[in-house]
């Protein structure tokens, strides 16, 4: 990419899209385009096609979509599969129709089968059954990856998919009904500290997860957008840190950072999700990229952002 190339960031207000914009601005890119959902509903093909016809972006970061934690996936399965299918189908097809030079599609590590060998390599995709708690969302993201692969094979497009580990950082969602685990823990411990109450957490705490600070992901995404060594026929690559932690140890770390001194109670009647989810990042490292922000440092940055912005967050 050159600084004068027109770049479309789909999902520019989300935690991923906003991190990409911050980095591109820092690198001197100014020809960035995006639309709010009120200006262009990405679920509607005519809106997306009109936008691409008018703007003709050269590069596309496809970070738009409906996301959430276990509770949100259980409560709104139709919304998760429909919204994400519509958004990715419309943007990927429009990118083909208007000759986008390169597209990066952001997938999720939840697309991998439950019980798959750890750490999870890219060729594990579709090798077994999905985790039931987020199956509709996972199917929509798998479809987006296969859509990119299919356009590449049939039309020689340059559409690649990043399979991303659990993210956190500035702009994260702290609504307890829809948040992912790390921001939900930050909010729960903070509120328990303020109210001097115990913290009740789902599951046993034994599940293990990998977490990446979103600015690291943005750096990887811009690096990969400029890298042409990804195989177009199977253009998927894992993006993560290659390190994981148990949810119990994560809770203890967040408890320490926030300064909560009360009791943690684990509700084992609630699901843990996949027992472990750690990405193999050998391919990414061989291309020349490695994460730089340690988990403790990232959580401290995230808690600082939370303290500065909670007045503007929607309370659940």
CSV table of C-alpha atoms in Angstrom, one decimal, residues 86-260:
chain,number,residue,atom,x,y,z
A,86,UNK,CA,-24.9,-10.7,4.8
A,87,UNK,CA,-22.1,-8.4,5.6
A,88,UNK,CA,-19.3,-10.6,4.4
A,89,UNK,CA,-21.1,-11.8,1.3
A,90,UNK,CA,-21.9,-8.2,0.2
A,91,UNK,CA,-18.4,-6.7,0.9
A,92,UNK,CA,-16.5,-9.6,-0.7
A,93,UNK,CA,-18.6,-9.7,-3.8
A,94,UNK,CA,-18.4,-5.9,-4.2
A,95,UNK,CA,-14.6,-6.1,-3.8
A,96,UNK,CA,-14.5,-8.5,-6.7
A,97,UNK,CA,-17.0,-6.5,-8.8
A,98,UNK,CA,-15.0,-3.2,-8.4
A,99,UNK,CA,-11.6,-4.8,-8.7
A,100,UNK,CA,-10.2,-4.3,-5.2
A,101,UNK,CA,-6.4,-5.0,-5.2
A,102,UNK,CA,-6.4,-6.8,-1.9
A,103,UNK,CA,-8.9,-7.6,0.8
A,104,UNK,CA,-8.2,-8.8,4.4
A,105,UNK,CA,-11.1,-10.7,5.9
A,106,UNK,CA,-11.0,-11.0,9.7
A,107,UNK,CA,-12.1,-14.4,11.0
A,108,UNK,CA,-12.1,-15.8,14.5
A,109,UNK,CA,-10.4,-18.7,16.3
A,110,UNK,CA,-13.9,-20.0,17.3
A,111,UNK,CA,-14.2,-21.4,13.8
A,112,UNK,CA,-12.0,-24.3,14.7
A,113,UNK,CA,-13.5,-27.6,15.9
A,114,UNK,CA,-14.0,-28.4,19.6
A,115,UNK,CA,-11.3,-30.8,20.9
A,116,UNK,CA,-8.9,-30.1,18.0
A,117,UNK,CA,-5.2,-30.7,18.6
A,118,UNK,CA,-3.5,-27.8,20.3
A,119,UNK,CA,-2.0,-25.4,19.3
A,120,UNK,CA,-4.4,-25.1,16.4
A,121,UNK,CA,-2.9,-25.0,12.9
A,122,UNK,CA,-4.7,-23.5,9.9
A,123,UNK,CA,-5.3,-26.9,8.3
A,124,UNK,CA,-7.5,-27.9,11.3
A,125,UNK,CA,-10.4,-26.0,9.7
A,126,UNK,CA,-13.5,-28.2,9.2
A,127,UNK,CA,-11.8,-31.2,10.6
A,128,UNK,CA,-14.4,-31.8,13.3
A,129,UNK,CA,-17.6,-30.6,15.1
A,130,UNK,CA,-17.8,-27.0,16.2
A,131,UNK,CA,-18.3,-25.8,19.8
A,132,UNK,CA,-22.1,-25.7,20.1
A,133,UNK,CA,-22.2,-22.4,22.1
A,134,UNK,CA,-21.1,-20.3,19.2
A,135,UNK,CA,-21.8,-22.5,16.2
A,136,UNK,CA,-24.0,-20.0,14.2
A,137,UNK,CA,-21.3,-17.3,14.4
A,138,UNK,CA,-18.6,-19.8,13.6
A,139,UNK,CA,-20.4,-21.0,10.5
A,140,UNK,CA,-20.8,-17.4,9.2
A,141,UNK,CA,-17.1,-16.8,9.6
A,142,UNK,CA,-16.2,-20.1,7.9
A,143,UNK,CA,-18.4,-19.1,5.0
A,144,UNK,CA,-16.5,-15.8,4.7
A,145,UNK,CA,-13.2,-17.6,4.5
A,146,UNK,CA,-14.5,-20.1,1.9
A,147,UNK,CA,-16.0,-17.2,-0.1
A,148,UNK,CA,-12.5,-15.5,-0.2
A,149,UNK,CA,-10.9,-18.8,-1.2
A,150,UNK,CA,-13.5,-19.4,-3.9
A,151,UNK,CA,-13.2,-15.9,-5.5
A,152,UNK,CA,-9.4,-16.4,-5.5
A,153,UNK,CA,-9.6,-19.7,-7.3
A,154,UNK,CA,-12.3,-18.7,-9.8
A,155,UNK,CA,-11.3,-15.0,-10.5
A,156,UNK,CA,-7.7,-14.8,-9.3
A,157,UNK,CA,-8.6,-12.1,-6.7
A,158,UNK,CA,-6.3,-11.4,-3.8
A,159,UNK,CA,-8.6,-11.9,-0.8
A,160,UNK,CA,-7.0,-13.3,2.4
A,161,UNK,CA,-8.5,-14.3,5.7
A,162,UNK,CA,-6.9,-13.7,9.1
A,163,UNK,CA,-8.0,-16.2,11.8
A,164,UNK,CA,-7.7,-14.1,14.9
A,165,UNK,CA,-7.4,-15.1,18.5
A,166,UNK,CA,-9.3,-13.4,21.4
A,167,UNK,CA,-8.8,-9.6,21.3
A,168,UNK,CA,-9.1,-6.9,23.8
A,169,UNK,CA,-8.1,-3.2,24.1
A,170,UNK,CA,-9.3,0.4,23.6
A,171,UNK,CA,-12.9,0.7,22.5
A,172,UNK,CA,-13.8,-2.8,23.8
A,173,UNK,CA,-17.4,-3.7,24.7
A,174,UNK,CA,-18.0,-3.8,28.4
A,175,UNK,CA,-21.7,-4.6,28.4
A,176,UNK,CA,-21.9,-7.7,30.5
A,177,UNK,CA,-24.6,-9.3,28.3
A,178,UNK,CA,-22.6,-9.2,25.1
A,179,UNK,CA,-18.9,-8.7,26.1
A,180,UNK,CA,-16.1,-11.1,25.6
A,181,UNK,CA,-14.4,-12.7,28.6
A,182,UNK,CA,-11.5,-10.3,29.3
A,183,UNK,CA,-13.4,-6.9,29.2
A,184,UNK,CA,-16.3,-8.6,31.1
A,185,UNK,CA,-13.8,-9.6,33.9
A,186,UNK,CA,-12.4,-6.0,34.0
A,187,UNK,CA,-15.8,-4.6,34.5
A,188,UNK,CA,-16.9,-7.2,37.0
A,189,UNK,CA,-13.8,-6.8,39.2
A,190,UNK,CA,-14.0,-3.0,39.0
A,191,UNK,CA,-17.7,-2.9,40.0
A,192,UNK,CA,-17.1,-5.4,42.8
A,193,UNK,CA,-14.2,-3.3,44.1
A,194,UNK,CA,-16.5,-0.2,44.1
A,195,UNK,CA,-19.4,-2.0,45.8
A,196,UNK,CA,-17.3,-4.3,48.1
A,197,UNK,CA,-19.1,-7.4,46.8
A,198,UNK,CA,-17.8,-10.8,45.7
A,199,UNK,CA,-17.3,-11.7,42.0
A,200,UNK,CA,-19.3,-14.5,40.5
A,201,UNK,CA,-17.7,-16.0,37.3
A,202,UNK,CA,-19.0,-18.5,34.8
A,203,UNK,CA,-17.6,-22.0,34.5
A,204,UNK,CA,-14.8,-23.7,36.4
A,205,UNK,CA,-12.0,-21.3,35.4
A,206,UNK,CA,-10.0,-24.3,33.9
A,207,UNK,CA,-10.6,-23.4,30.2
A,208,UNK,CA,-7.5,-21.8,28.6
A,209,UNK,CA,-7.5,-18.9,26.2
A,210,UNK,CA,-5.1,-16.8,24.2
A,211,UNK,CA,-5.4,-13.0,24.2
A,212,UNK,CA,-4.0,-10.4,21.9
A,213,UNK,CA,-4.0,-6.6,22.5
A,214,UNK,CA,-5.8,-5.1,19.5
A,215,UNK,CA,-3.0,-2.7,18.5
A,216,UNK,CA,-0.8,-5.8,17.9
A,217,UNK,CA,-3.5,-7.2,15.6
A,218,UNK,CA,-3.7,-3.9,13.7
A,219,UNK,CA,0.1,-4.0,13.3
A,220,UNK,CA,-0.1,-7.6,12.0
A,221,UNK,CA,-3.0,-6.7,9.6
A,222,UNK,CA,-1.1,-3.8,8.0
A,223,UNK,CA,2.0,-5.9,7.8
A,224,UNK,CA,0.1,-8.7,6.0
A,225,UNK,CA,-1.8,-6.3,3.7
A,226,UNK,CA,1.7,-5.4,2.4
A,227,UNK,CA,2.8,-9.0,2.2
A,228,UNK,CA,2.2,-11.0,-1.0
A,229,UNK,CA,3.6,-14.3,0.2
A,230,UNK,CA,0.2,-15.7,1.4
A,231,UNK,CA,-1.1,-18.5,-0.8
A,232,UNK,CA,-4.1,-17.2,-2.7
A,233,UNK,CA,-5.8,-20.6,-3.1
A,234,UNK,CA,-5.8,-21.1,0.7
A,235,UNK,CA,-5.3,-17.6,1.9
A,236,UNK,CA,-5.8,-18.1,5.6
A,237,UNK,CA,-3.3,-17.3,8.3
A,238,UNK,CA,-3.6,-17.5,12.1
A,239,UNK,CA,-2.9,-14.3,14.0
A,240,UNK,CA,-2.2,-14.6,17.7
A,241,UNK,CA,0.5,-14.5,20.4
A,242,UNK,CA,1.2,-18.3,20.6
A,243,UNK,CA,0.7,-18.1,24.4
A,244,UNK,CA,-2.4,-18.9,26.5
A,245,UNK,CA,-3.6,-18.7,30.1
A,246,UNK,CA,-6.3,-20.3,32.2
A,247,UNK,CA,-9.4,-18.2,32.8
A,248,UNK,CA,-8.8,-18.7,36.6
A,249,UNK,CA,-5.3,-17.3,36.3
A,250,UNK,CA,-6.5,-14.5,34.0
A,251,UNK,CA,-9.1,-13.6,36.7
A,252,UNK,CA,-6.4,-13.5,39.4
A,253,UNK,CA,-4.2,-11.3,37.2
A,254,UNK,CA,-7.1,-8.8,36.6
A,255,UNK,CA,-8.0,-8.9,40.2
A,256,UNK,CA,-4.4,-7.9,41.1
A,257,UNK,CA,-4.3,-5.1,38.5
A,258,UNK,CA,-7.6,-3.6,39.6
A,259,UNK,CA,-6.8,-4.0,43.3
A,260,UNK,CA,-9.8,-6.1,44.2
